[in-house]
PDB file of C-alpha atoms and ligand atoms in Angstrom:
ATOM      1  CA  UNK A   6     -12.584  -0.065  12.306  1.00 93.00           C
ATOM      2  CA  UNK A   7     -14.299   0.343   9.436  1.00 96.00           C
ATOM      3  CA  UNK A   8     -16.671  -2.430   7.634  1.00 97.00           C
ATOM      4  CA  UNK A   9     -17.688  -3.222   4.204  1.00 98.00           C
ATOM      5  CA  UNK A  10     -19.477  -5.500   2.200  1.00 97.00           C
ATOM      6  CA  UNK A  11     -18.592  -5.664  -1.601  1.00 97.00           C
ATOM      7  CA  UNK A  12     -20.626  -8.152  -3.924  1.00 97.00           C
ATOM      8  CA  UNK A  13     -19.545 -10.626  -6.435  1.00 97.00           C
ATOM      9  CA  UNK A  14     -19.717  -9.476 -10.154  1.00 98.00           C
ATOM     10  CA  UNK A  15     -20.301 -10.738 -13.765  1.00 98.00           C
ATOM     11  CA  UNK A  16     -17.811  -9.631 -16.174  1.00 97.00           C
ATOM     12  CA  UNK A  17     -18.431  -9.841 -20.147  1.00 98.00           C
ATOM     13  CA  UNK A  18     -21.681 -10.750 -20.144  1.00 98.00           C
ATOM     14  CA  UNK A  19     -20.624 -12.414 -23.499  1.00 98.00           C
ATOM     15  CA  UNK A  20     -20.629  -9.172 -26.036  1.00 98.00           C
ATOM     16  CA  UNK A  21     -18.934  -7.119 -23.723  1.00 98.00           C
ATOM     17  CA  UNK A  22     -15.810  -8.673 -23.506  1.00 96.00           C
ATOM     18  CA  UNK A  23     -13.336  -6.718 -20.984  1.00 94.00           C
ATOM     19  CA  UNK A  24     -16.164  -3.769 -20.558  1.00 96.00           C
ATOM     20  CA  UNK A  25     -19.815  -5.033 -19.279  1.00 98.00           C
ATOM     21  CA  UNK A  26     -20.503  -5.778 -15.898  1.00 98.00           C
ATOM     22  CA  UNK A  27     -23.132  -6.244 -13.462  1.00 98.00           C
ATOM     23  CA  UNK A  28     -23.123  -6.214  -9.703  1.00 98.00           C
ATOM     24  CA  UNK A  29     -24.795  -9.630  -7.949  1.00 97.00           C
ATOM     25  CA  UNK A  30     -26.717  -9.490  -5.208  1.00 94.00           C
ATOM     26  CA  UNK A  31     -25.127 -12.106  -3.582  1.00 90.00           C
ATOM     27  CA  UNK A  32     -22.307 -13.848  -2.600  1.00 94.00           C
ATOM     28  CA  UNK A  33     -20.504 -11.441  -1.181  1.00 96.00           C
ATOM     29  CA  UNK A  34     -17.021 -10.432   0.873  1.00 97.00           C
ATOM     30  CA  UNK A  35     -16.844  -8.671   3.992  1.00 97.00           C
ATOM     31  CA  UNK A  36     -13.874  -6.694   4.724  1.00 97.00           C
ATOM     32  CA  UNK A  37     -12.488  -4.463   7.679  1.00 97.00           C
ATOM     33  CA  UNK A  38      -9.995  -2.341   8.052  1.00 97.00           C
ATOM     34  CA  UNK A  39      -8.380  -0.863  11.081  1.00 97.00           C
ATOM     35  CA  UNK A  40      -5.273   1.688  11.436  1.00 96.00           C
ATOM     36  CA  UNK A  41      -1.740   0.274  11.657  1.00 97.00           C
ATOM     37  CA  UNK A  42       1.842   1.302  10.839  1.00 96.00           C
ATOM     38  CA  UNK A  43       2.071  -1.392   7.736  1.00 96.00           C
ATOM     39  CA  UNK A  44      -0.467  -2.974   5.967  1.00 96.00           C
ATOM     40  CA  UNK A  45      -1.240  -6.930   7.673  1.00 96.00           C
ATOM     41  CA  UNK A  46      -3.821  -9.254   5.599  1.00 97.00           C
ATOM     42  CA  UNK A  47      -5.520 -12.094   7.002  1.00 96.00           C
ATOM     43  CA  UNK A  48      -7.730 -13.726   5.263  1.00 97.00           C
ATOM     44  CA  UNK A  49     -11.184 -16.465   6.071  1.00 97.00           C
ATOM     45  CA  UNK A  50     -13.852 -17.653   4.323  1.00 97.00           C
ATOM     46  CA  UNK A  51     -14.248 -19.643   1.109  1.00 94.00           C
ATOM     47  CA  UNK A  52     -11.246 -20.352  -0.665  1.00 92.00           C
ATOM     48  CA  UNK A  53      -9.372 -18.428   1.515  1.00 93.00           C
ATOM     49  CA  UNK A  54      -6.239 -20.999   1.613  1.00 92.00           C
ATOM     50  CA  UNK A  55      -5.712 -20.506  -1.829  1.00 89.00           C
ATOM     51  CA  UNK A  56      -5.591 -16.913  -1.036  1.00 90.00           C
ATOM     52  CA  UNK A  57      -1.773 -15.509  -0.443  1.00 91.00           C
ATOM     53  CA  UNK A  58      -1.647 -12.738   3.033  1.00 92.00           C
ATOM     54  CA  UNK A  59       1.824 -11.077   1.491  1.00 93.00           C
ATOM     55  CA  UNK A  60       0.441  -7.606   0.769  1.00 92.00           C
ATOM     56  CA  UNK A  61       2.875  -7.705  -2.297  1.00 90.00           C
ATOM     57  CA  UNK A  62       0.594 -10.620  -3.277  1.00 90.00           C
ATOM     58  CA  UNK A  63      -2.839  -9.653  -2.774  1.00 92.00           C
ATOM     59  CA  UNK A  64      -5.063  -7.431  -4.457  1.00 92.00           C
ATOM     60  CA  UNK A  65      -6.098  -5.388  -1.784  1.00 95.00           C
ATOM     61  CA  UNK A  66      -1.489  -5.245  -0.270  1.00 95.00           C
ATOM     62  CA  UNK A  67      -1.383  -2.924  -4.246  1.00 93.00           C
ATOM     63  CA  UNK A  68      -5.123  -0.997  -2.731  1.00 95.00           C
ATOM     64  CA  UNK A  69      -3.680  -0.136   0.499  1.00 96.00           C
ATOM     65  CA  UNK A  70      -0.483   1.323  -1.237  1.00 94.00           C
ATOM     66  CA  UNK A  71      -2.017   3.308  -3.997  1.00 94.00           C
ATOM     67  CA  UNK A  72      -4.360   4.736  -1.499  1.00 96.00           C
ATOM     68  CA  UNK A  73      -1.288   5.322   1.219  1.00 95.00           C
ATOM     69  CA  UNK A  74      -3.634   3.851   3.468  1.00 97.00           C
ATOM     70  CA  UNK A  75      -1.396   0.675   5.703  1.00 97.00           C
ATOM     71  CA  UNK A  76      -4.125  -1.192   7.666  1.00 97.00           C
ATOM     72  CA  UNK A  77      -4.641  -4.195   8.971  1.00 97.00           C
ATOM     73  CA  UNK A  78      -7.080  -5.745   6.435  1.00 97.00           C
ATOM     74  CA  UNK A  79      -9.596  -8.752   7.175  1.00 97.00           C
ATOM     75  CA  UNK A  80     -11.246 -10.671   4.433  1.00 97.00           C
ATOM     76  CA  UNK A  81     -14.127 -12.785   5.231  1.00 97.00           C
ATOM     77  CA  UNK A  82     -14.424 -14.424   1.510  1.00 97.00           C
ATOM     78  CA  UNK A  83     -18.176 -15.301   0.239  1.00 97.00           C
ATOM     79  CA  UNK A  84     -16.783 -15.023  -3.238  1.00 96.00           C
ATOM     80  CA  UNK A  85     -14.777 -18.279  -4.378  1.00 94.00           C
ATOM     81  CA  UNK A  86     -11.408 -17.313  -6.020  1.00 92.00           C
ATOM     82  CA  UNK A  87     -11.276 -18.517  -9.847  1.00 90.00           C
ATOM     83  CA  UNK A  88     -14.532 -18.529 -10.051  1.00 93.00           C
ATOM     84  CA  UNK A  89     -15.354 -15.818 -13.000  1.00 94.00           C
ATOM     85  CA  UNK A  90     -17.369 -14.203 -10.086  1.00 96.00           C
ATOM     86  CA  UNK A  91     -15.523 -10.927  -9.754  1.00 95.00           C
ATOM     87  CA  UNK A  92     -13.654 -12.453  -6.413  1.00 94.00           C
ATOM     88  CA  UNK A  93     -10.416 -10.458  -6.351  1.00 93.00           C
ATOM     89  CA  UNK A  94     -12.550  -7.500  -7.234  1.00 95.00           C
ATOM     90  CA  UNK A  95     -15.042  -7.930  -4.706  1.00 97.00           C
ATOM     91  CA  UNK A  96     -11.949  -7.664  -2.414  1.00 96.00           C
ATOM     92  CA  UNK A  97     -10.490  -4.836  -3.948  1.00 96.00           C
ATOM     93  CA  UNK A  98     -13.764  -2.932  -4.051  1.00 97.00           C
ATOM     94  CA  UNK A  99     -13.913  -3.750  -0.697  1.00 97.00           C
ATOM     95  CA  UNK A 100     -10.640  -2.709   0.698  1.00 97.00           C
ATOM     96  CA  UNK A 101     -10.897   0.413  -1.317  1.00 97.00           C
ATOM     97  CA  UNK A 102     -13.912   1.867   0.229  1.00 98.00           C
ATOM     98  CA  UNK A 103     -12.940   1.124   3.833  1.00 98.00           C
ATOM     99  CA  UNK A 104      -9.913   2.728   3.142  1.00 97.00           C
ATOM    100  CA  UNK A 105     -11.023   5.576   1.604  1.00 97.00           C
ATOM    101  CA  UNK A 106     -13.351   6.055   4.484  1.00 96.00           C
ATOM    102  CA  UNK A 107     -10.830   4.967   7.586  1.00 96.00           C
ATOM    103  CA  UNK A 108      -8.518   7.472   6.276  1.00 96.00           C
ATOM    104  CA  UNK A 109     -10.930   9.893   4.905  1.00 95.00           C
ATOM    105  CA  UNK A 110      -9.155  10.031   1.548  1.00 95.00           C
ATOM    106  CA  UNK A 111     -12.970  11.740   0.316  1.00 96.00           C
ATOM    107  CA  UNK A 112     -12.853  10.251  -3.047  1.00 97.00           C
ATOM    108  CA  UNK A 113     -15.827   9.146  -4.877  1.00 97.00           C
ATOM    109  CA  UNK A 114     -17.251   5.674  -5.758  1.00 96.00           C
ATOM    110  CA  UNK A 115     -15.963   6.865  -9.654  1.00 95.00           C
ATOM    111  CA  UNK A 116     -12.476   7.807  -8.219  1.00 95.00           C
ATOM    112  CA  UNK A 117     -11.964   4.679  -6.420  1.00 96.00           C
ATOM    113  CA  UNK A 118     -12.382   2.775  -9.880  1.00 95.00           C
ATOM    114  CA  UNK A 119      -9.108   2.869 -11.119  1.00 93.00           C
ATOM    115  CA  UNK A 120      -7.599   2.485  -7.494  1.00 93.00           C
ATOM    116  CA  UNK A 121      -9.039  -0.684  -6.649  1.00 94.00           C
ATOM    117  CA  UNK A 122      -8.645  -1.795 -10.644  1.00 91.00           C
ATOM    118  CA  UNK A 123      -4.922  -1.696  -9.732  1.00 85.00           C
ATOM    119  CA  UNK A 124      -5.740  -4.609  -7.574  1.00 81.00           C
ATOM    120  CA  UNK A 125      -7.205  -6.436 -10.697  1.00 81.00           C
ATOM    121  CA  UNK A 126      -3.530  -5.940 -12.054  1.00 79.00           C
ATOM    122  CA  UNK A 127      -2.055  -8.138  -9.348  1.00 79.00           C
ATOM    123  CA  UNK A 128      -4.065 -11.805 -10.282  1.00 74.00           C
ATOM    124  CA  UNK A 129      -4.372 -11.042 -14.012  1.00 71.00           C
ATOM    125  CA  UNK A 130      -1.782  -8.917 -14.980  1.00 70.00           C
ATOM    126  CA  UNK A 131      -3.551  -5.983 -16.076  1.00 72.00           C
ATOM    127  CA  UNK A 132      -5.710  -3.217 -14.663  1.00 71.00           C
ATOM    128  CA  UNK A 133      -9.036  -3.701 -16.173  1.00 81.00           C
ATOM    129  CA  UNK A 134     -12.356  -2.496 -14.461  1.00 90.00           C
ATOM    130  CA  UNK A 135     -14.899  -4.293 -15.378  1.00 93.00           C
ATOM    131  CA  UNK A 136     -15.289  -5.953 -11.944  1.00 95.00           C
ATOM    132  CA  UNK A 137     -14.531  -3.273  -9.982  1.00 96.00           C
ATOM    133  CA  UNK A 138     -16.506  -0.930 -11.952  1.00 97.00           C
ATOM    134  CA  UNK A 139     -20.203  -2.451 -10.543  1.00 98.00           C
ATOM    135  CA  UNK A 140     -18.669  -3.640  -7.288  1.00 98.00           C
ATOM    136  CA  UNK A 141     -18.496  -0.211  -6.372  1.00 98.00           C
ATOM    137  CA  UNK A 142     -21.173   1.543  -8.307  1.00 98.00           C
ATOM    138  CA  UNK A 143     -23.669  -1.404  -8.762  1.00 98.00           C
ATOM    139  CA  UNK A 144     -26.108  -2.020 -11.689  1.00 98.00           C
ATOM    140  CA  UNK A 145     -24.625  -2.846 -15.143  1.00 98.00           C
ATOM    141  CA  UNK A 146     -21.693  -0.693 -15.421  1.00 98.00           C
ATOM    142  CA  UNK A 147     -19.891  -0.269 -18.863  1.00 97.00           C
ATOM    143  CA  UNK A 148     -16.065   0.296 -18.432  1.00 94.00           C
ATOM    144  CA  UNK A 149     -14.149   2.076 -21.213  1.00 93.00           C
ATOM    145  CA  UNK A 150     -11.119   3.848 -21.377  1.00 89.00           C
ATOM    146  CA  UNK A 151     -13.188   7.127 -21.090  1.00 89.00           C
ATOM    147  CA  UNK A 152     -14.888   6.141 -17.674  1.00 90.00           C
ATOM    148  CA  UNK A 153     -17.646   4.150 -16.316  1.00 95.00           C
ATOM    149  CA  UNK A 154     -21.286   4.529 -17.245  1.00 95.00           C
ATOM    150  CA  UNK A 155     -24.193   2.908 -15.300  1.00 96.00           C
ATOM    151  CA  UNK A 156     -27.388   1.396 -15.341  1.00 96.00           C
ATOM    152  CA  UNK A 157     -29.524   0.795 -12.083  1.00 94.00           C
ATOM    153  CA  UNK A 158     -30.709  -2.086 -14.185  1.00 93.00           C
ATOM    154  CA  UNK A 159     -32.867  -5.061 -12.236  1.00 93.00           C
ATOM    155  CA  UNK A 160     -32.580  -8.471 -13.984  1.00 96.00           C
ATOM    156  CA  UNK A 161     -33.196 -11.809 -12.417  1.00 97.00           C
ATOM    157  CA  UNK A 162     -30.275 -14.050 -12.827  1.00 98.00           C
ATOM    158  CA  UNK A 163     -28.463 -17.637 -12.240  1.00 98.00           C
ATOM    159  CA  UNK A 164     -24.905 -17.918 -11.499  1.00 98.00           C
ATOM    160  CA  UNK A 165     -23.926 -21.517 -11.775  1.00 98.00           C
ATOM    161  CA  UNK A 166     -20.690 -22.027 -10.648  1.00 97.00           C
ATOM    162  CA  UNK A 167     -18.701 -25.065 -11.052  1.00 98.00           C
ATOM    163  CA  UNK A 168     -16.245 -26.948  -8.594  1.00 96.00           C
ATOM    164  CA  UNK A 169     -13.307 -26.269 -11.334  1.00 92.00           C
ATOM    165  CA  UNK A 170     -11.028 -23.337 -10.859  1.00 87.00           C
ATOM    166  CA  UNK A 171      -9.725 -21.261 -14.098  1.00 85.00           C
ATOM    167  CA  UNK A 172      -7.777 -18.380 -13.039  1.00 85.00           C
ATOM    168  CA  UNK A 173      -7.878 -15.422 -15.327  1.00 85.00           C
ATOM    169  CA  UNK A 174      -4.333 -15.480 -16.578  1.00 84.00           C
ATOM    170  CA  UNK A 175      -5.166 -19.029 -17.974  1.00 88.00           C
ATOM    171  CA  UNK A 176      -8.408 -17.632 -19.635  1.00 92.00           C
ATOM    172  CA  UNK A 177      -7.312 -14.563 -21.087  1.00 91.00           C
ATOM    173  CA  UNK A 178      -4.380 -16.542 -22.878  1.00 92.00           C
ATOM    174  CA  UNK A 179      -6.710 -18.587 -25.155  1.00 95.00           C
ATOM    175  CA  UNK A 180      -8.563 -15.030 -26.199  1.00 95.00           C
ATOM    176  CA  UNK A 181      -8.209 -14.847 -30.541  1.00 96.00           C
ATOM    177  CA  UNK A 182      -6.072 -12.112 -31.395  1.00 95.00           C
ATOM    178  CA  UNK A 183      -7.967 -11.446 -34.272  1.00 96.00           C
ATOM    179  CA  UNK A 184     -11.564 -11.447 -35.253  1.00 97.00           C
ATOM    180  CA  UNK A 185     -13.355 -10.881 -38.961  1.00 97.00           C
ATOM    181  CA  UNK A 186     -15.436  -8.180 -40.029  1.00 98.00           C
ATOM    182  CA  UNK A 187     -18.594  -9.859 -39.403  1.00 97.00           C
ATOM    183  CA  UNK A 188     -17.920 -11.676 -35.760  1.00 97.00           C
ATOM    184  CA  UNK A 189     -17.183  -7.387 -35.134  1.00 97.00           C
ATOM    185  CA  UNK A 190     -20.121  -6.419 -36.408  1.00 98.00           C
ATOM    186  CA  UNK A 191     -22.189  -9.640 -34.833  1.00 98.00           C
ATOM    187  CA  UNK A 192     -20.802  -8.425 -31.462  1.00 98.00           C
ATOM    188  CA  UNK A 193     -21.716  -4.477 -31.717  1.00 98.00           C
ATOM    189  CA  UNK A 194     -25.354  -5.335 -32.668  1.00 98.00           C
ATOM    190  CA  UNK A 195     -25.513  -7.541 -29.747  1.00 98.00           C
ATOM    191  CA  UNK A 196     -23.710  -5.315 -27.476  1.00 98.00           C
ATOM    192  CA  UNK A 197     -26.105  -2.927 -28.236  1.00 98.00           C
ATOM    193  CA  UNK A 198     -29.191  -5.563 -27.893  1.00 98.00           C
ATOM    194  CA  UNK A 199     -27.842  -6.436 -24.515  1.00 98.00           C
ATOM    195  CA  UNK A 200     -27.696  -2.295 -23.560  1.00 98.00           C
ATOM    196  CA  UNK A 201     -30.735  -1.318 -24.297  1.00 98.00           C
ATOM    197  CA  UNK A 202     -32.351  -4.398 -22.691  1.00 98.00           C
ATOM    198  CA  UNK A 203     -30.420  -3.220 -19.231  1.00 98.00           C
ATOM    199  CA  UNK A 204     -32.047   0.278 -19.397  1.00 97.00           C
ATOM    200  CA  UNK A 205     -35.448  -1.115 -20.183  1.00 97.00           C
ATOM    201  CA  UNK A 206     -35.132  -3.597 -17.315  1.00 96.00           C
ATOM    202  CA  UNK A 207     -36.033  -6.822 -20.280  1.00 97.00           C
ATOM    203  CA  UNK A 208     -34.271 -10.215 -19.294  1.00 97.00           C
ATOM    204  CA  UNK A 209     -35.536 -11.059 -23.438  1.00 97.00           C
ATOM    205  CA  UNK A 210     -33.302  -8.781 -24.627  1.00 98.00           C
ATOM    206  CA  UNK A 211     -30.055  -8.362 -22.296  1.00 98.00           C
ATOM    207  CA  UNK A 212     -30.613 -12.366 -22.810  1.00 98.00           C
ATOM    208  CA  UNK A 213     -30.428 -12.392 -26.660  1.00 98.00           C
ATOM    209  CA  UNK A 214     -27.602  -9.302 -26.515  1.00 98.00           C
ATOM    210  CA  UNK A 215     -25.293 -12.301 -24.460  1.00 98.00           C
ATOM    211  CA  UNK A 216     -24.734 -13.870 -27.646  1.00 97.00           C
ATOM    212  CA  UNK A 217     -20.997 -13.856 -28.858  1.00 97.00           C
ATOM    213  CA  UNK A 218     -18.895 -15.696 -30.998  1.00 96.00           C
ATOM    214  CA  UNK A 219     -14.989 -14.849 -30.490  1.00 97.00           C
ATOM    215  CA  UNK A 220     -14.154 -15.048 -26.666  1.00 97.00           C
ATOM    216  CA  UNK A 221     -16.557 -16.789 -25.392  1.00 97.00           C
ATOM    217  CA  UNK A 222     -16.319 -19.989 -27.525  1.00 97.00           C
ATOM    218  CA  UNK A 223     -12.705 -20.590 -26.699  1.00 96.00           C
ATOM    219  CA  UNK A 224     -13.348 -20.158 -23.163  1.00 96.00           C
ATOM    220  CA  UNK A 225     -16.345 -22.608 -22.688  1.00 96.00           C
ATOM    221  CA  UNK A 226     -13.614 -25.103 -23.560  1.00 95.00           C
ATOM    222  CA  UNK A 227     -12.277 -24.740 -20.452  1.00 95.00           C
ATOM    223  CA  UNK A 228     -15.845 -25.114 -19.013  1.00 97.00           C
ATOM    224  CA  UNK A 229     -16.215 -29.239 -18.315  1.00 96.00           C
ATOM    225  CA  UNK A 230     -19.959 -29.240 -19.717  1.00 97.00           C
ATOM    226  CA  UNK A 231     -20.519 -26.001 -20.711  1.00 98.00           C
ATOM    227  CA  UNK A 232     -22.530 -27.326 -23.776  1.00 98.00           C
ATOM    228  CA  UNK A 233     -24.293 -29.140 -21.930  1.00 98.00           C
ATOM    229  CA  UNK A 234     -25.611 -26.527 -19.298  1.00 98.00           C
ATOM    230  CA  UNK A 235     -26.134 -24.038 -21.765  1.00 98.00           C
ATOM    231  CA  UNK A 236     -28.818 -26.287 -23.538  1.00 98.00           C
ATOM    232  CA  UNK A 237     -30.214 -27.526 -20.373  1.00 98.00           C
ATOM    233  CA  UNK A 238     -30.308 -23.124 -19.151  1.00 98.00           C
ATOM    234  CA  UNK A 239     -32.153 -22.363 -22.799  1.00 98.00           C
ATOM    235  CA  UNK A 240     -34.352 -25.903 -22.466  1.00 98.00           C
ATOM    236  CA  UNK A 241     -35.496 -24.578 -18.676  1.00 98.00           C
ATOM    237  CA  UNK A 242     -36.674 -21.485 -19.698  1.00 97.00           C
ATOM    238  CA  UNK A 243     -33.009 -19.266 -19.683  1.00 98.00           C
ATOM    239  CA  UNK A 244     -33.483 -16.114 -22.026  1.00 98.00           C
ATOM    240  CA  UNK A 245     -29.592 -16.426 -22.314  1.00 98.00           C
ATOM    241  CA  UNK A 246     -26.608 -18.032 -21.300  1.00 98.00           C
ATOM    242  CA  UNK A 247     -22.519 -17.298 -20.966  1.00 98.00           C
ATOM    243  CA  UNK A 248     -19.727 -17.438 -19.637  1.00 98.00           C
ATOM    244  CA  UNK A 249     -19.451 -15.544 -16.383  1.00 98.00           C
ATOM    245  CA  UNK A 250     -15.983 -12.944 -16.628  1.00 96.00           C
ATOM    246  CA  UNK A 251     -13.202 -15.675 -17.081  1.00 94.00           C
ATOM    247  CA  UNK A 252     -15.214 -18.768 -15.546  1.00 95.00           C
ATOM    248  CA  UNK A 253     -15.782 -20.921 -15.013  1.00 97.00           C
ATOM    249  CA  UNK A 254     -19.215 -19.951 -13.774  1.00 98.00           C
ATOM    250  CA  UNK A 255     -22.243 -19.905 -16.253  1.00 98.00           C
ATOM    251  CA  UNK A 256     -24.385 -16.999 -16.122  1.00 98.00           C
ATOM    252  CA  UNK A 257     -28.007 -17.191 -17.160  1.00 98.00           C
ATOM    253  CA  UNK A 258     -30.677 -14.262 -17.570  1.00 98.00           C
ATOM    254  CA  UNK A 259     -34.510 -15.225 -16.836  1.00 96.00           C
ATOM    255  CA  UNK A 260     -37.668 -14.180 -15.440  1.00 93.00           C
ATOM    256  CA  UNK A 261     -38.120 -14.432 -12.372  1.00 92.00           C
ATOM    257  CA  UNK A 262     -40.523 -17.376 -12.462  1.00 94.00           C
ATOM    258  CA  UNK A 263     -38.430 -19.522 -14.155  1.00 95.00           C
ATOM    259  CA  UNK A 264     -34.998 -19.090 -11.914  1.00 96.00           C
ATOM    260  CA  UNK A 265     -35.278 -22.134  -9.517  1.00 97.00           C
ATOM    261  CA  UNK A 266     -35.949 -24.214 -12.768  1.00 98.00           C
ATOM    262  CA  UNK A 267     -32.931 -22.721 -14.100  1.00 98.00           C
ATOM    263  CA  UNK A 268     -30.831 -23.401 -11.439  1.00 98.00           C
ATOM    264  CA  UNK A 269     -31.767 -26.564 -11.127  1.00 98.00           C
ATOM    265  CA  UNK A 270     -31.248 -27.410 -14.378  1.00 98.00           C
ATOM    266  CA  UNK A 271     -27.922 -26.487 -14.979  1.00 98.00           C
ATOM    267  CA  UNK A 272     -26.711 -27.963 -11.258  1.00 98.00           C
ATOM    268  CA  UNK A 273     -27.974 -30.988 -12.876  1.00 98.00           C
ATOM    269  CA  UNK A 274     -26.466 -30.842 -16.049  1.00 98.00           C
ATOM    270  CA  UNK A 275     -22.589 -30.428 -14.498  1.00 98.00           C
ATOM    271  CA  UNK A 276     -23.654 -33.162 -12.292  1.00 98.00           C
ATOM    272  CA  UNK A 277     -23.896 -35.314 -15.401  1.00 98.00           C
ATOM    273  CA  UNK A 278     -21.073 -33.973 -16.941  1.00 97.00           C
ATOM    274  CA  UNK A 279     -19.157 -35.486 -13.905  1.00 98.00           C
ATOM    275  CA  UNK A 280     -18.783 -31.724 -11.897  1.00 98.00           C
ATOM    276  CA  UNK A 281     -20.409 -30.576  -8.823  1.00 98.00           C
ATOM    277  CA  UNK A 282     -21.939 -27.151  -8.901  1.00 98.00           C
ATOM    278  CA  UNK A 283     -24.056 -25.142  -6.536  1.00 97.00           C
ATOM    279  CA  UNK A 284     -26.395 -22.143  -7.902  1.00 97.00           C
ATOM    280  CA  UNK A 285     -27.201 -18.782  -6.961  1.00 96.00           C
ATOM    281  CA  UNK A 286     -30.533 -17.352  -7.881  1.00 96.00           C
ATOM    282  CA  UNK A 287     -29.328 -13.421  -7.891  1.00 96.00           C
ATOM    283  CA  UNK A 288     -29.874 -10.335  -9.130  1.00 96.00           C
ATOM    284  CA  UNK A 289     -28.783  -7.204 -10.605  1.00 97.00           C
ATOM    285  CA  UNK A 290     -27.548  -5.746  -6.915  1.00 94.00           C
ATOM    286  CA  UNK A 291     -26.158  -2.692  -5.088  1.00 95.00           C
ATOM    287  CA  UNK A 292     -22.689  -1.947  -5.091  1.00 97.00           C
ATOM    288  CA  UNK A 293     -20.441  -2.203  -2.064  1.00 97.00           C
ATOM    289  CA  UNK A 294     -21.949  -0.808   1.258  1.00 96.00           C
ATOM    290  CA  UNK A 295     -20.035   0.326   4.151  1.00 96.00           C
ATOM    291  CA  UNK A 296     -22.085  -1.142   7.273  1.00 85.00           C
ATOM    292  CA  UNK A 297     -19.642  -0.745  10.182  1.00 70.00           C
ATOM    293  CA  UNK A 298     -17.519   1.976  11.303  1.00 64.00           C
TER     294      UNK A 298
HETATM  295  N1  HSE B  15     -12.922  -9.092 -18.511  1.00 78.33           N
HETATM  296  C1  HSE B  15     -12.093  -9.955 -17.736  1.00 78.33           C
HETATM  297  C2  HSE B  15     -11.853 -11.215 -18.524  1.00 78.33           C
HETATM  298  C3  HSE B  15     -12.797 -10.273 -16.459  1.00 78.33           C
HETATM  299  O1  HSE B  15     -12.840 -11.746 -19.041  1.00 78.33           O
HETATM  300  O2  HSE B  15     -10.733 -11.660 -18.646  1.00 78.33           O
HETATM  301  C4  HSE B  15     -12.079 -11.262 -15.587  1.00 78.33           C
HETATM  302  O3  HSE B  15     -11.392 -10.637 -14.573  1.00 78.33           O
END
């Protein structure tokens, strides 16, 4: 049997959209493997009866197959599905390097990208990587269609998440198909902002490179009190605030000093806007680590 643990993820991080990412250092899922004729899936944890066991169903049923790999796969879910957390991928991730290392398959973290991406394809419909992409490698990863680049970046963070569920089909249908000249141009220069505050380790500046106007405007709609929390993030001391992958979590960067007031804050703030919400007060982590064989 082989063991790993593969950590929950922030997509987007606003001016990213579909290629930033950062690994969390917590939640996380826990998943084993063990040999068997045809890939089994059972699955535990949070959320898990939302989650469906038909391997032609769940992420880690299309891992298993593109790696040739049947097992019997156990889940042990610390990532909530729907949650804009980087769930499915944490799964995937998962699954991918136990299997690559139950059957020896001797591919690399960077190999096993687009493997467990295909994963990603079965709960939204297409393979992107900008989960999987720091669940494996860890840091802040940037995903494009010429690879994966990373960052062993260390920010302090707050994921807030939200007792609402969007799932990412629902999220990426309210995406603009368009955007003007300037939103383009608004998002490159914060992009870059964000990028350069990674690799010089400044929650000021990956804060103020968050900033974007096309996706994530139309998808804080779907956030019951988004508004609200963002203000109440900024008002506690949050260097920036977004939209965590599809949501509904809230992601804000900080110093460290001023993360429980953070957390707080926003917890509070969906509480008045009539939603329960629990924090985290996380990191920029490791990616998945095989513990158990
Ligand atoms: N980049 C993706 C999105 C992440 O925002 O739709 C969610 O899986």
């Amino acid at each position: 049997m082989v063991t790993v643990r593969a950590p929950a993820t922030s997509a987007n991080l606003g001016s990213g959209f579909d290629v930033f990412g950062v690994a969390l250092d917590r939640p996380a899922d826990v998943v084993h493997v063990e040999r068997a004729d045809r890939t089994t899936i059972e699955v535990t944890g949070v959320g898990s009866q939302y989650i469906p066991t038909n391997p032609d169903q769940n992420v880690v049923g299309a891992v298993a197959e593109a790696l040739d790999a049947p097992a019997h796969i156990r889940i042990d879910k610390g990532v909530r599905p729907s949650s804009g957390l980087g769930s499915s991928a944490a799964s995937s991730a998962g699954a991918a390097l136990a299997l690559n290392e139950l059957y020896d398959r001797g591919l690399s973290r960077e190999e096993l990208v687009p493997v467990a991406a295909e994963g990603e394809a079965v709960v939204s419909g297409e393979a992107h990587a900008d989960n999987v992409a720091p669940a494996l490698l860890g840091g802040f990863t940037v995903a494009t269609d010429e690879g994966v680049t990373t960052v062993d970046a260390d920010i302090p963070l707050v994921a807030c998440l939200p007792e609402i569920a969007v799932s990412t089909r629902d999220a990426r249908r309210v995406v603009p198909e368009t955007a003007t000249m300037e939103e383009l141009v608004h998002t490159v220069g914060r992009a870059a902002t964000l990028s350069v505050g990674m690799c010089r380790r400044d929650p000021k500046l990956v804060g103020a490179g968050m900033d974007e106007r096309i996706v994530t405007p139309a998808r804080a709609k779907l956030i019951t009190g988004y508004d609200e929390v963002r203000t109440a993030a900024f008002d506690a001391g949050a260097d920036g605030v977004t939209v965590s992958g599809a949501g509904p979590a809230v992601l804000a960067v900080c110093g460290t000093h001023a993360r429980t007031r953070v957390a707080a804050a926003m917890v509070e703030a969906f509480d008045e806007a009539g939603v329960a919400a629990r924090a985290y007060k996380t990191r920029v982590g490791s990616g998945a680590e095989v513990f158990g064989i």
